[in-house]
XYZ file of C-alpha atoms in Angstrom:
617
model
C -116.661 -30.311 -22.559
C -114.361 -31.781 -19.875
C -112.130 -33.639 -22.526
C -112.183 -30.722 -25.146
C -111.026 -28.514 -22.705
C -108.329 -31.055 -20.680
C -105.888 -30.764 -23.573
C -105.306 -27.034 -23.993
C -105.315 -27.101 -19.968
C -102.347 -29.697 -20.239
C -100.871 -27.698 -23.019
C -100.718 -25.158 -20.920
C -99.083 -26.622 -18.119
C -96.354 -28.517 -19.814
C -95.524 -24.771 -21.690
C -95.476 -22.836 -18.164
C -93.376 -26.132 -16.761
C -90.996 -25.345 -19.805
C -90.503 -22.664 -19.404
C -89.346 -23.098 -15.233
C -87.140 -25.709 -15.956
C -85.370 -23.762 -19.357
C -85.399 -19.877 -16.593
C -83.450 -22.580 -13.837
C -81.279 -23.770 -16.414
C -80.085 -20.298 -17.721
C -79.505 -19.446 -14.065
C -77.597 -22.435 -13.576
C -75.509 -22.342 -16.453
C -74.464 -18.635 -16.206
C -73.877 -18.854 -12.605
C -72.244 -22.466 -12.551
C -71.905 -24.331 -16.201
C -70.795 -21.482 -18.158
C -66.846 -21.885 -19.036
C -66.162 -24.171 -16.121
C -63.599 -26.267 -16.949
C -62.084 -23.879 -19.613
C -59.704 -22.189 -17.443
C -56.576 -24.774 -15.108
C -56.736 -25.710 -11.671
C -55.986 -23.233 -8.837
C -53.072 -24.091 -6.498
C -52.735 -25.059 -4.485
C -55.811 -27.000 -3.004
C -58.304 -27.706 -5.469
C -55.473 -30.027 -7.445
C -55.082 -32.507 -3.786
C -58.703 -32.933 -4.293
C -58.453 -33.499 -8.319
C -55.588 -36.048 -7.335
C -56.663 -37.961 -4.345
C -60.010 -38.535 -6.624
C -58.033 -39.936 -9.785
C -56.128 -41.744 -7.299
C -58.642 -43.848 -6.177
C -60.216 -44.243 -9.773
C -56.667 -45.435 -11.114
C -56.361 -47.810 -7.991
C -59.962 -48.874 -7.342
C -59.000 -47.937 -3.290
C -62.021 -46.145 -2.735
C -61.599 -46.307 1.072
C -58.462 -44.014 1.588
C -57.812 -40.340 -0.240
C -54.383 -40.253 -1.545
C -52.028 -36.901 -2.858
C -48.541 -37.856 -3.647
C -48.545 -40.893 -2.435
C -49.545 -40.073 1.039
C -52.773 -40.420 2.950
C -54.923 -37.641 2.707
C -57.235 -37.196 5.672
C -58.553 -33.764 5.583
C -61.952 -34.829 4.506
C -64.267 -37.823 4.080
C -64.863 -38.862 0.715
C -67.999 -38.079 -0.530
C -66.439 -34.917 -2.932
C -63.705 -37.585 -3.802
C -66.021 -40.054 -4.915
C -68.022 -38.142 -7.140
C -65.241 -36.321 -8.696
C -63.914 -39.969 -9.815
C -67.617 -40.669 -10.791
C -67.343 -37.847 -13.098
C -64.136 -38.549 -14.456
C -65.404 -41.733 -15.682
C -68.319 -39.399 -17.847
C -66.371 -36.556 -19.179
C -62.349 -37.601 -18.461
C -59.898 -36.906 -16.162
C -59.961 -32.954 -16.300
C -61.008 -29.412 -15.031
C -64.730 -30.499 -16.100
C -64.833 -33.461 -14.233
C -63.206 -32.027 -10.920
C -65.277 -29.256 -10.875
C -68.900 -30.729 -12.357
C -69.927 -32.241 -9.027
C -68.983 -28.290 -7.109
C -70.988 -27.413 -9.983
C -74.278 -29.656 -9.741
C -74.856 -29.126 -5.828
C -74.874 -25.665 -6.400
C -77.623 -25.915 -8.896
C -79.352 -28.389 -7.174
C -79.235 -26.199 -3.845
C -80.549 -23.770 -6.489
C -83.623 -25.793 -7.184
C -84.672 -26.715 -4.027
C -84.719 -23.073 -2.764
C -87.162 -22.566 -5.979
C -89.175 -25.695 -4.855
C -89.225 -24.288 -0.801
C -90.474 -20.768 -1.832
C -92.605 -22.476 -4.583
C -94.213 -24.381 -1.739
C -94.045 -21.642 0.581
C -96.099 -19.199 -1.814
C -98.788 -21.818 -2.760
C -99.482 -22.840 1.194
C -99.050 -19.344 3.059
C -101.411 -17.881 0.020
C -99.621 -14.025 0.841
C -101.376 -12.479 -2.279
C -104.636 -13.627 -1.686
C -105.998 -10.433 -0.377
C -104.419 -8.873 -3.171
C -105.261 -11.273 -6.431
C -106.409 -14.655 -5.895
C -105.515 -15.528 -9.621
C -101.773 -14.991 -8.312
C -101.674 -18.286 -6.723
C -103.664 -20.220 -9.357
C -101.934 -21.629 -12.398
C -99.834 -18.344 -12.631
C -97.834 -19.778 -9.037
C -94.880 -20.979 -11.230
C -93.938 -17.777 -12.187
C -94.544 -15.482 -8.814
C -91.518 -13.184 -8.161
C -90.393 -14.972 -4.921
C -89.468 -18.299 -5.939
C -87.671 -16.602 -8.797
C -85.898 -13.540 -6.351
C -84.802 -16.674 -3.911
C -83.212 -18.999 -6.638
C -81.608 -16.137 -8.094
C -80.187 -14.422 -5.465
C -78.909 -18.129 -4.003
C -77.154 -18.630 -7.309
C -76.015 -15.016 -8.459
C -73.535 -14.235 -5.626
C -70.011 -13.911 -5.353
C -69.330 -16.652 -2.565
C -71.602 -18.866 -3.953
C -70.666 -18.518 -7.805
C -66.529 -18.593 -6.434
C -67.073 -22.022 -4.863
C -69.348 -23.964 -7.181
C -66.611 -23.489 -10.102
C -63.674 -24.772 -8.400
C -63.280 -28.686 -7.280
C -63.438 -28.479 -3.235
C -65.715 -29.736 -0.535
C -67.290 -26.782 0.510
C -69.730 -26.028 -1.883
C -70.847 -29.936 -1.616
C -71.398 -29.230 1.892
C -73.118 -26.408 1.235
C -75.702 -28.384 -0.791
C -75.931 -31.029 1.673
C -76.358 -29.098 4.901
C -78.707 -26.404 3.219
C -80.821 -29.587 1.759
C -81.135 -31.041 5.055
C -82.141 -27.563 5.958
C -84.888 -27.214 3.521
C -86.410 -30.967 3.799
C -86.538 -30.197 7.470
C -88.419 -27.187 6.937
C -90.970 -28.715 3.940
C -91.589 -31.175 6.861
C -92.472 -29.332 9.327
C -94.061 -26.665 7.498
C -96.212 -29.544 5.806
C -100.433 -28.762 5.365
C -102.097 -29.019 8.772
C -104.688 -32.135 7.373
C -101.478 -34.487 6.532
C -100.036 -33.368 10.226
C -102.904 -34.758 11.671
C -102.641 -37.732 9.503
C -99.516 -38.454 10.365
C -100.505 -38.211 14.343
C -103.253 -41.046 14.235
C -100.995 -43.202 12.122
C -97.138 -42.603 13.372
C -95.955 -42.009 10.166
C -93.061 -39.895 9.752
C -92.824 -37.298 6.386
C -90.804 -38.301 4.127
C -88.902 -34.834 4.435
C -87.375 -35.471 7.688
C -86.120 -38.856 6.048
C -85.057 -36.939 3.794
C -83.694 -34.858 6.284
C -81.747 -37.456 7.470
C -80.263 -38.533 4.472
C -78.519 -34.955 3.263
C -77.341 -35.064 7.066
C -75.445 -38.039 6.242
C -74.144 -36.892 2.956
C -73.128 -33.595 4.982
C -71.433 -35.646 7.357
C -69.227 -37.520 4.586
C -68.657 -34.356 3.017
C -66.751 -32.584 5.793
C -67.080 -34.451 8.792
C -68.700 -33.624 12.429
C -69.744 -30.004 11.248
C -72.370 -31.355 9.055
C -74.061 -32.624 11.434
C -73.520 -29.923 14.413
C -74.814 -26.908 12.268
C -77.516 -28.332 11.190
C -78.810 -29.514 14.668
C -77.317 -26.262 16.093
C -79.989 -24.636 13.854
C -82.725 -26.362 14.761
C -82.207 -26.798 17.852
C -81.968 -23.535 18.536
C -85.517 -22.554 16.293
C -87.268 -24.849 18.324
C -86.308 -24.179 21.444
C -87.268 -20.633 20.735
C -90.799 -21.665 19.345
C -91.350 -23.643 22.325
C -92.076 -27.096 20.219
C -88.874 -28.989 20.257
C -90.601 -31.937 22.207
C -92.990 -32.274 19.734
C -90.877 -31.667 16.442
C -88.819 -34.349 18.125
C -91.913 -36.881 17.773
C -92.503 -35.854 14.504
C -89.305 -36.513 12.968
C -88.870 -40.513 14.655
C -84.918 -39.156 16.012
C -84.341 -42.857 16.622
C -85.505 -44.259 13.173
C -83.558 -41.008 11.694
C -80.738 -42.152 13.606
C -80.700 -45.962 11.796
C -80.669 -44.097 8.530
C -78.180 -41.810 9.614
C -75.379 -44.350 10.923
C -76.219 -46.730 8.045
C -75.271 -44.397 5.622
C -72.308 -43.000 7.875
C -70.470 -45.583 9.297
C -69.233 -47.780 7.070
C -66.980 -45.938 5.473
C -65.294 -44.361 8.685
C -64.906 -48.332 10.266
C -63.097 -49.187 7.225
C -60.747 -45.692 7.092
C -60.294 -46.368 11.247
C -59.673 -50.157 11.181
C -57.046 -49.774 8.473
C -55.771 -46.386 9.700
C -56.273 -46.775 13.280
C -55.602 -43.767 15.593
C -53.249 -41.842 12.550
C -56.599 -41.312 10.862
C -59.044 -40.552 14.128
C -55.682 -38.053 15.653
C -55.440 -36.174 12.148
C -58.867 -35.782 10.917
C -61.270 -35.490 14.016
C -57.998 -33.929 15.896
C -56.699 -31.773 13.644
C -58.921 -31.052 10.950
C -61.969 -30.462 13.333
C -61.376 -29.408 16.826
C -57.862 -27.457 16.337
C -59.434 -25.734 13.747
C -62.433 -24.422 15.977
C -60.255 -23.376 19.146
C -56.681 -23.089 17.386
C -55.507 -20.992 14.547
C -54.789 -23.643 11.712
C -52.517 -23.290 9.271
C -51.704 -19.478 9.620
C -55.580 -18.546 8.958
C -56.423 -16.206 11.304
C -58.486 -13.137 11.203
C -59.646 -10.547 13.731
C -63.611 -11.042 15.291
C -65.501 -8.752 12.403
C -63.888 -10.966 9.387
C -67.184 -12.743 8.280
C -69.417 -9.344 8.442
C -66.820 -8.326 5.639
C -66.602 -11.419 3.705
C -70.780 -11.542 3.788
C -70.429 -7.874 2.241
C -68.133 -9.111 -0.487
C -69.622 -12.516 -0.785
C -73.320 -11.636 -0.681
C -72.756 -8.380 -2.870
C -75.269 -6.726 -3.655
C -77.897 -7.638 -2.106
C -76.145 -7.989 1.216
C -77.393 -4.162 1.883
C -80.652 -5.544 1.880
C -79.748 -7.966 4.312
C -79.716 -5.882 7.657
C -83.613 -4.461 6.659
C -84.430 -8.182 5.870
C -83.792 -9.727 9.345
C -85.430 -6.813 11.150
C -88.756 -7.025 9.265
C -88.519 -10.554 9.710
C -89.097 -9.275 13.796
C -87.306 -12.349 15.311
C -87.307 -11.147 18.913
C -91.618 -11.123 18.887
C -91.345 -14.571 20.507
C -94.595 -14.370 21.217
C -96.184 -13.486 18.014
C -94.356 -16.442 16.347
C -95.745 -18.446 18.633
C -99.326 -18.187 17.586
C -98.276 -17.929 13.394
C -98.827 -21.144 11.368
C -95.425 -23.251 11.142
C -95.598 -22.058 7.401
C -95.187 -18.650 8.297
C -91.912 -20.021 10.242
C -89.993 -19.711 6.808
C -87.939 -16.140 7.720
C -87.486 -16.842 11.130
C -86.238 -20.381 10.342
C -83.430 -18.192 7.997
C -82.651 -16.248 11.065
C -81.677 -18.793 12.832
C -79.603 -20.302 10.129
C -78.025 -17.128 9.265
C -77.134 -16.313 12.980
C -76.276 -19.995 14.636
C -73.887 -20.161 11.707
C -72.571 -16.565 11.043
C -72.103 -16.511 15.487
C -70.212 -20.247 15.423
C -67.712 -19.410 13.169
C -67.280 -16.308 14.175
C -66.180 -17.685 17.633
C -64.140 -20.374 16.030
C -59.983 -19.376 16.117
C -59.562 -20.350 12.334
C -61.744 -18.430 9.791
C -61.672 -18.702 6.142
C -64.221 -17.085 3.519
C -66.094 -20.670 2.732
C -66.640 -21.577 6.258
C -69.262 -19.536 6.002
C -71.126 -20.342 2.669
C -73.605 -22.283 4.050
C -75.618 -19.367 5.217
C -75.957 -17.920 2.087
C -78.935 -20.010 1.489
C -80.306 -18.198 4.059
C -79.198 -14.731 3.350
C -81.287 -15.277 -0.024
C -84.585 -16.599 1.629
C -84.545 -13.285 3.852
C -83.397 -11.289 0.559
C -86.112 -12.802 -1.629
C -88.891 -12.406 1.002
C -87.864 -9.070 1.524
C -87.894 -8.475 -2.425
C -91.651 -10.059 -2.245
C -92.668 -7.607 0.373
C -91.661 -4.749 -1.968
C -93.374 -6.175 -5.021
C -96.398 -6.590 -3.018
C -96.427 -3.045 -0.992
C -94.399 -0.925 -3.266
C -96.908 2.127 -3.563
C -96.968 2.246 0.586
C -93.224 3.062 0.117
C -94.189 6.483 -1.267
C -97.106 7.538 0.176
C -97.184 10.819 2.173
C -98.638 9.563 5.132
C -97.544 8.425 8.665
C -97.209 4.580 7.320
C -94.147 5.929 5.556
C -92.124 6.072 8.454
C -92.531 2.018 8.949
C -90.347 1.790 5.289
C -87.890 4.322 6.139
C -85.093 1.686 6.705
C -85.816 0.486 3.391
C -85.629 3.559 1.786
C -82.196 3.789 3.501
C -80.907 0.814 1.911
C -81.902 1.701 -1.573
C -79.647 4.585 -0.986
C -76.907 2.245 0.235
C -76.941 -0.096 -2.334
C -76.446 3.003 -4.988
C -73.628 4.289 -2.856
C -72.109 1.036 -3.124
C -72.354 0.119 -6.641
C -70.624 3.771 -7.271
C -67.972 2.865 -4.519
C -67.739 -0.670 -6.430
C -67.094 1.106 -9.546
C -64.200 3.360 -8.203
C -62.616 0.273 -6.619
C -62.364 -1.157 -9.207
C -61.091 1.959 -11.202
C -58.330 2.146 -8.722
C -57.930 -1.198 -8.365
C -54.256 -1.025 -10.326
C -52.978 0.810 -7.909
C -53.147 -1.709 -4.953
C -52.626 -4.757 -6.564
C -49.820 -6.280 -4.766
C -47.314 -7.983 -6.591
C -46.675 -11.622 -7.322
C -43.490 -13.094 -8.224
C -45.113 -15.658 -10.112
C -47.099 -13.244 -12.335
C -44.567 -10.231 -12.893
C -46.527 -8.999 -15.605
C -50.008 -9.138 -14.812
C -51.216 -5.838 -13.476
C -49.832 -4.187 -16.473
C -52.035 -7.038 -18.471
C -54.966 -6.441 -16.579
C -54.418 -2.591 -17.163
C -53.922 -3.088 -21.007
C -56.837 -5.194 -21.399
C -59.391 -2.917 -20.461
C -61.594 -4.857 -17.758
C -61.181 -2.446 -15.095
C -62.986 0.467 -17.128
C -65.602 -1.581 -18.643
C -66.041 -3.013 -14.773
C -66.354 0.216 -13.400
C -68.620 1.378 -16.463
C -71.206 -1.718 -15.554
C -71.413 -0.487 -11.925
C -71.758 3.073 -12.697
C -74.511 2.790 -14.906
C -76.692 -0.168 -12.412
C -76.273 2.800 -10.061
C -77.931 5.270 -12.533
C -80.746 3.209 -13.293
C -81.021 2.440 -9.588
C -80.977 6.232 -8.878
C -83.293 6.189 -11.927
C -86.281 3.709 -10.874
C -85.805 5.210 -7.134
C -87.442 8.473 -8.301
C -89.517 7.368 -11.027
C -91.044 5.303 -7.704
C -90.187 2.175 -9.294
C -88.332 0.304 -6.114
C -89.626 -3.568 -7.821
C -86.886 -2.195 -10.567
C -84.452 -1.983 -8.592
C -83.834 -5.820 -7.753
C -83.747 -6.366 -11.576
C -80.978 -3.558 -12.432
C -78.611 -5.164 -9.588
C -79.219 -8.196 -11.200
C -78.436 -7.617 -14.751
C -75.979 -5.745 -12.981
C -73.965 -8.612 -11.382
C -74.804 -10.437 -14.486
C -73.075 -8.730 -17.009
C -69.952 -8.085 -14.523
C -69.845 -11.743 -14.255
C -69.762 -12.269 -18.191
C -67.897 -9.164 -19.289
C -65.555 -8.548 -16.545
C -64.910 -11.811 -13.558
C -64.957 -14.424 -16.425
C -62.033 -12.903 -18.373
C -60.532 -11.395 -15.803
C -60.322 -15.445 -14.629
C -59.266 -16.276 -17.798
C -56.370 -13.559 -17.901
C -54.938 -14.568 -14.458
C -54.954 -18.194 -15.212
C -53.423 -17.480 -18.499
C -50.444 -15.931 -16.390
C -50.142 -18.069 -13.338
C -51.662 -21.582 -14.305
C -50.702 -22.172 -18.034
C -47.009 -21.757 -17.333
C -47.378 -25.100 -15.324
C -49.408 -26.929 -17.560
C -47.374 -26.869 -20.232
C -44.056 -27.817 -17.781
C -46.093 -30.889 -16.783
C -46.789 -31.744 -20.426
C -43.005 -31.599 -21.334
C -42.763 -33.606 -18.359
C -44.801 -36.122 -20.075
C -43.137 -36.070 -23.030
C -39.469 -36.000 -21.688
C -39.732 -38.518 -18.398
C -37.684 -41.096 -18.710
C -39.426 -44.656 -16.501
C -39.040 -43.328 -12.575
C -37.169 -40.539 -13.173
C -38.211 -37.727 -10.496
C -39.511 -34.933 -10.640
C -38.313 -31.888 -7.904
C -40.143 -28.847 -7.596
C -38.161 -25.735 -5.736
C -38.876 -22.777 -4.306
C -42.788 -23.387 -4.780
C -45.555 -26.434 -3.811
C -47.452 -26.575 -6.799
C -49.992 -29.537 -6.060
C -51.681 -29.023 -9.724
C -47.788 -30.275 -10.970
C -49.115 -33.866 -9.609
C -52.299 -33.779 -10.872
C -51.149 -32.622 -14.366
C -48.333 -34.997 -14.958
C -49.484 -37.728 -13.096
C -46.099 -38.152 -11.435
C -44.963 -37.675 -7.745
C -43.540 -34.590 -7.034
C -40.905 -33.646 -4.123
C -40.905 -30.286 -3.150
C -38.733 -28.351 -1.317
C -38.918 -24.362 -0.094
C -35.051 -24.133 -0.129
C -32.212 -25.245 -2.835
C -30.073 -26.999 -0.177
C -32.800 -29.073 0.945
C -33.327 -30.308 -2.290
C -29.993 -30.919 -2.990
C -29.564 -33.252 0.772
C -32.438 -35.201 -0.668
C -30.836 -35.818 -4.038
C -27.653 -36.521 -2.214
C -28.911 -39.521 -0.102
C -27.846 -42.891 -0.912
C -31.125 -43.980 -1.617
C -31.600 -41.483 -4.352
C -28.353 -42.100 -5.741
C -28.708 -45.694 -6.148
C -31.851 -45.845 -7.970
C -31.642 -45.605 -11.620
C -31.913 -43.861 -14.231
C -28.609 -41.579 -13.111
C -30.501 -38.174 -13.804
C -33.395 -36.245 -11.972
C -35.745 -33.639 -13.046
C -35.984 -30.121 -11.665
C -38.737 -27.789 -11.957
C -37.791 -24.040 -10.123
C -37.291 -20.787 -10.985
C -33.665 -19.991 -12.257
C -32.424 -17.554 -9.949
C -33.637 -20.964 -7.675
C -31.753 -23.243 -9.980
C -28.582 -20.970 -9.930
C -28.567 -21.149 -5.235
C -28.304 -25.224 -6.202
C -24.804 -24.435 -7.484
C -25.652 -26.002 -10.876
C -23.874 -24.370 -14.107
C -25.859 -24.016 -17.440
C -22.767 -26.586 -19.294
C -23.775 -29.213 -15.672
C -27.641 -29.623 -16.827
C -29.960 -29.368 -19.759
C -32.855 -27.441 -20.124
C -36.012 -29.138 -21.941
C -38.437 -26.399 -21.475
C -38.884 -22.861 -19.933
C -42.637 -20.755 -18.978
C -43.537 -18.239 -17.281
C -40.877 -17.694 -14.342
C -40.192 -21.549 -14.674
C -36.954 -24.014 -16.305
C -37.389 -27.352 -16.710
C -34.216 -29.043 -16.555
C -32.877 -32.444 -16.484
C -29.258 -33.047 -14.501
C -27.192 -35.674 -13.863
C -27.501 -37.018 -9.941
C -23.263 -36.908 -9.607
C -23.572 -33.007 -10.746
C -25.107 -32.262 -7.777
C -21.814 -33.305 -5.313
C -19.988 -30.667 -7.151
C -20.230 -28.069 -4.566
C -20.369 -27.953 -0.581
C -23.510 -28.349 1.023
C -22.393 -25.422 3.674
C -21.891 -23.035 0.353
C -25.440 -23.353 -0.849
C -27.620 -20.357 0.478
C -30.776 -20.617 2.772
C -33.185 -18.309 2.383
């Protein structure tokens, strides 16, 4: 009997464990894969990441990140690494800067479908309910599902997994540490007490220790100070920090740690010396947390309104989330099993990291994408709540009151799909303009995304409005989805397509002619614009220079003068061309796109009119 039925048992298995792996990889690919590297990159810093990485792939110096010939120290170089790693798979291109952005968002992904996975199996929240839900069924309960989708399917998270930065590596590293900590700590009381009698630590927290690293040669000192922030923090709250601190071996974490670490910042030190620690731990890290960097500042509330945008839509959700997760019951936490911890532990994260970079001076949207992770675990187990209660939320009775705040937010998230919808309707109207894409609002307008946007919207919020009083609420999280979906296929996709076809093609096909038409060491000159993806896409240095006469003093030297061959190349707009006192008969034009002229021009043209006449603007 045992062996006739084994096989249909296994049968059954491996189909339910296809079918996980093939709903992850649709969820992956739509939110990450899906016409990644079909669109250029996006000045002006994804290209210094694309070039330091095929830098160090053409020159085998895998110590120090170069862009146009200079040192680049404004990150470690983990991202740089792997983006040459993938070069050497699919080529030197969009794909392979972006594929590594790409796979640590999925991978993040996976692991939030393996924590909630583990989460639903041990905590065993429907077994008042159903028992068979946590049986063989487990694989396809609604929470590890909600979680994975909601971590992929957002705008910050979807924005920075398709373009070829640091941050979304960072995000993957940090929020892995984050989970292995937790599927530690949250591990089955019988292999706790195994691991007391025989000092073994779980191989979570080594694992722990290992993303911390990674973190840490991602983006420097903040992967590590989140992280411990967090914890820290959730510990001391709980009381336990003296014991979590035996259980994860902090001096045995710390070998791993520094072995992984070091090495690479002694080499970038001893050949950089203080240059590299003044500019990267200096500059990089604490002037950007207590000085305004770079002109990016914003006033105290920026990062509520970039989690609205960034988390949309299920950021109403978010408020009701984090008070039913009842974070201030101190006590009551106290006496819950550790797996229980899981939405408090995504409080913490959420806050210590929404609250430190809200204090820090410079803000930018993707400092704060690593606590999206969390915004989806206290989404999701909100989500689960409602799947498992969702008759209590319409019941006439006193217990009705407890879900009013729900109820609220299914009336905010219909208000602001509607308000999404006529945003985007009169979206036209407030575009500003750019100079370096004259034409594209009355593009955009012509091609029809901005009605078939704001037709997606409207009709999520009718079906939302729809399921709401057919008393239907477990619905409602599938309409947002398909939703955000089909905005991201129909309407962000081309949209992306349409801009780049405006403001990025232009200068890829300058740098090809630049390919074609460079004569050995002739440079190149960019005016009037610093267009890093120039360097990247003809392979070539690049000087650039904001103002005409500038460019002209540094043709002028004797330097420049005296190396050969006699003539230079100048990328700019004309009207920028025209302020270098240049005349059409003194150069020669090889190509022209978009708002751009390629011209070459001989080096003794440019003494043909006073310095003092050019303009300076």
């Amino acid at each position: 009997m045992f062996t006739s039925k084994f096989p249909s048992q296994f049968k059954s298995f491996l189909f339910r464990g296809l079918l996980a792996i093939s709903g992850l990889s649709l969820i992956g690919w739509i939110a990450f894969f899906w016409n990644l590297g079909n669109t250029g990159l996006v000045d002006e810093t994804e290209p210094l990441f694309a070039e330091a990485a095929r830098q160090m792939l053409i020159t085998g110096d895998w110590i120090t990140p170069v862009f146009n010939e200079v040192p680049r120290f404004d990150k470690p170089p983990l991202i740089y690494w792997l983006m040459a790693i993938a070069y050497r798979i699919v080529g030197v291109n969009e794909w392979g800067v972006r594929l590594p952005s790409a796979i640590a968002a999925f991978f993040l992904t996976v692991f939030c479908f393996y924590i909630l996975l583990f989460y639903v199996k041990n905590i065993k929240i429907n077994s008042r309910i159903s028992p068979n839900l946590i049986q063989p069924n487990i694989l396809f309960h609604p929470l590890p599902w909600i979680g994975a989708t909601l971590i992929a399917l957002n705008p910050e998270t979807i924005t920075w997994a398709r373009i070829g930065v640091s941050d979304m590596l960072l995000n993957a590293c940090m929020g892995s540490a984050l989970f292995a900590f937790f599927r530690g700590y949250a591990e089955p009381q019988s292999i706790k007490s195994d691991q007391k009698s025989n000092q073994r630590i779980s191989p979570w927290y080594l694992a722990f220790y290992i993303f911390l690293a990674l973190a840490v040669l991602t983006k420097g000192p903040i992967g590590f100070v989140l992280p411990v922030f967090i914890i820290g923090s959730f510990t001391l709250y709980l009381g336990n920090t003296q014991k979590v601190l035996r259980e994860i071996h902090p001096f045995l974490g710390s070998i791993i740690f520094f072995v992984i670490v070091l090495p690479w910042y002694i080499l970038v030190t001893s050949k950089h010396g203080f240059t590299y620690l003044n500019a990267f731990f200096g500059y990089h890290n604490f002037q950007r947390f207590t000085q305004v960097v770079n002109h990016h500042a914003a006033p105290w509330y920026f990062y509520f309104i970039v989690v609205v945008i960034g988390f949309a839509p299920w950021f109403v959700y978010l408020p009701v989330a984090i008070v039913k997760a009842n974070f201030w019951k101190r006590k009551y936490w106290k006496n819950r099993h550790r797996i229980e911890h899981l939405s408090l532990f995504a409080c913490f994260w959420f806050g210590c990291i929404f609250l430190f970079f809200t204090i820090s001076v410079t803000k930018l949207p993707s400092y704060i994408l690593p606590l999206m992770p969390a915004a989806a675990l206290l989404t999701a187990l909100f989500w689960n709540d409602i799947f498992k209660h969702k008759k209590i939320f319409f019941l006439q009775s006193k217990s009705r009151k407890k879900y009013l705040l729900t109820s609220i937010s299914f009336g905010l998230n219909i208000v602001f799909v509607i308000g999404i919808s006529f945003l985007i309707l009169w979206s036209y109207h407030w575009i500003g303009h750019d100079p370096e894409i004259p034409d594209f609002r009355e593009q955009l307008q012509t091609s029809g995304l901005l009605e078939f946007s704001a037709l997606i919207w409207m009709m999520t919020a009718i079906f939302i409005l729809f399921f709401w009083l057919k008393k239907q609420p477990q619905r409602i999280v599938t309409v947002n989805l398909i939703g955000f979906v089909a905005f991201l296929i129909f309407a962000i996709i081309p949209a992306n397509q349409l801009f780049d076809l405006h403001r990025q093609h232009p200068l890829r096909q300058l740098a090809e002619t630049v390919r074609i038409e460079r004569v050995f060491q002739e440079e190149l000159v960019m005016i009037g614009f610093k267009k890093p993806s120039l360097v990247f896409y003809t392979q070539n240095p690049v000087q650039y220079f904001q103002y005409p006469s500038d460019a002209v003093d540094y043709l002028r030297t004797p330097r420049i003068q005296k190396t050969q061959p006699d003539t230079i190349l100048i990328l700019a707009a004309p009207q920028e061309i025209l302020k270098t006192g240049l005349q059409v008969p003194q150069y020669q034009q090889l190509d022209q796109e978009g708002i751009y002229q390629l011209i070459r021009v001989s080096k003794l043209s440019l003494f043909s009119r006073d310095r003092n006449q050019l303009p300076r603007y």
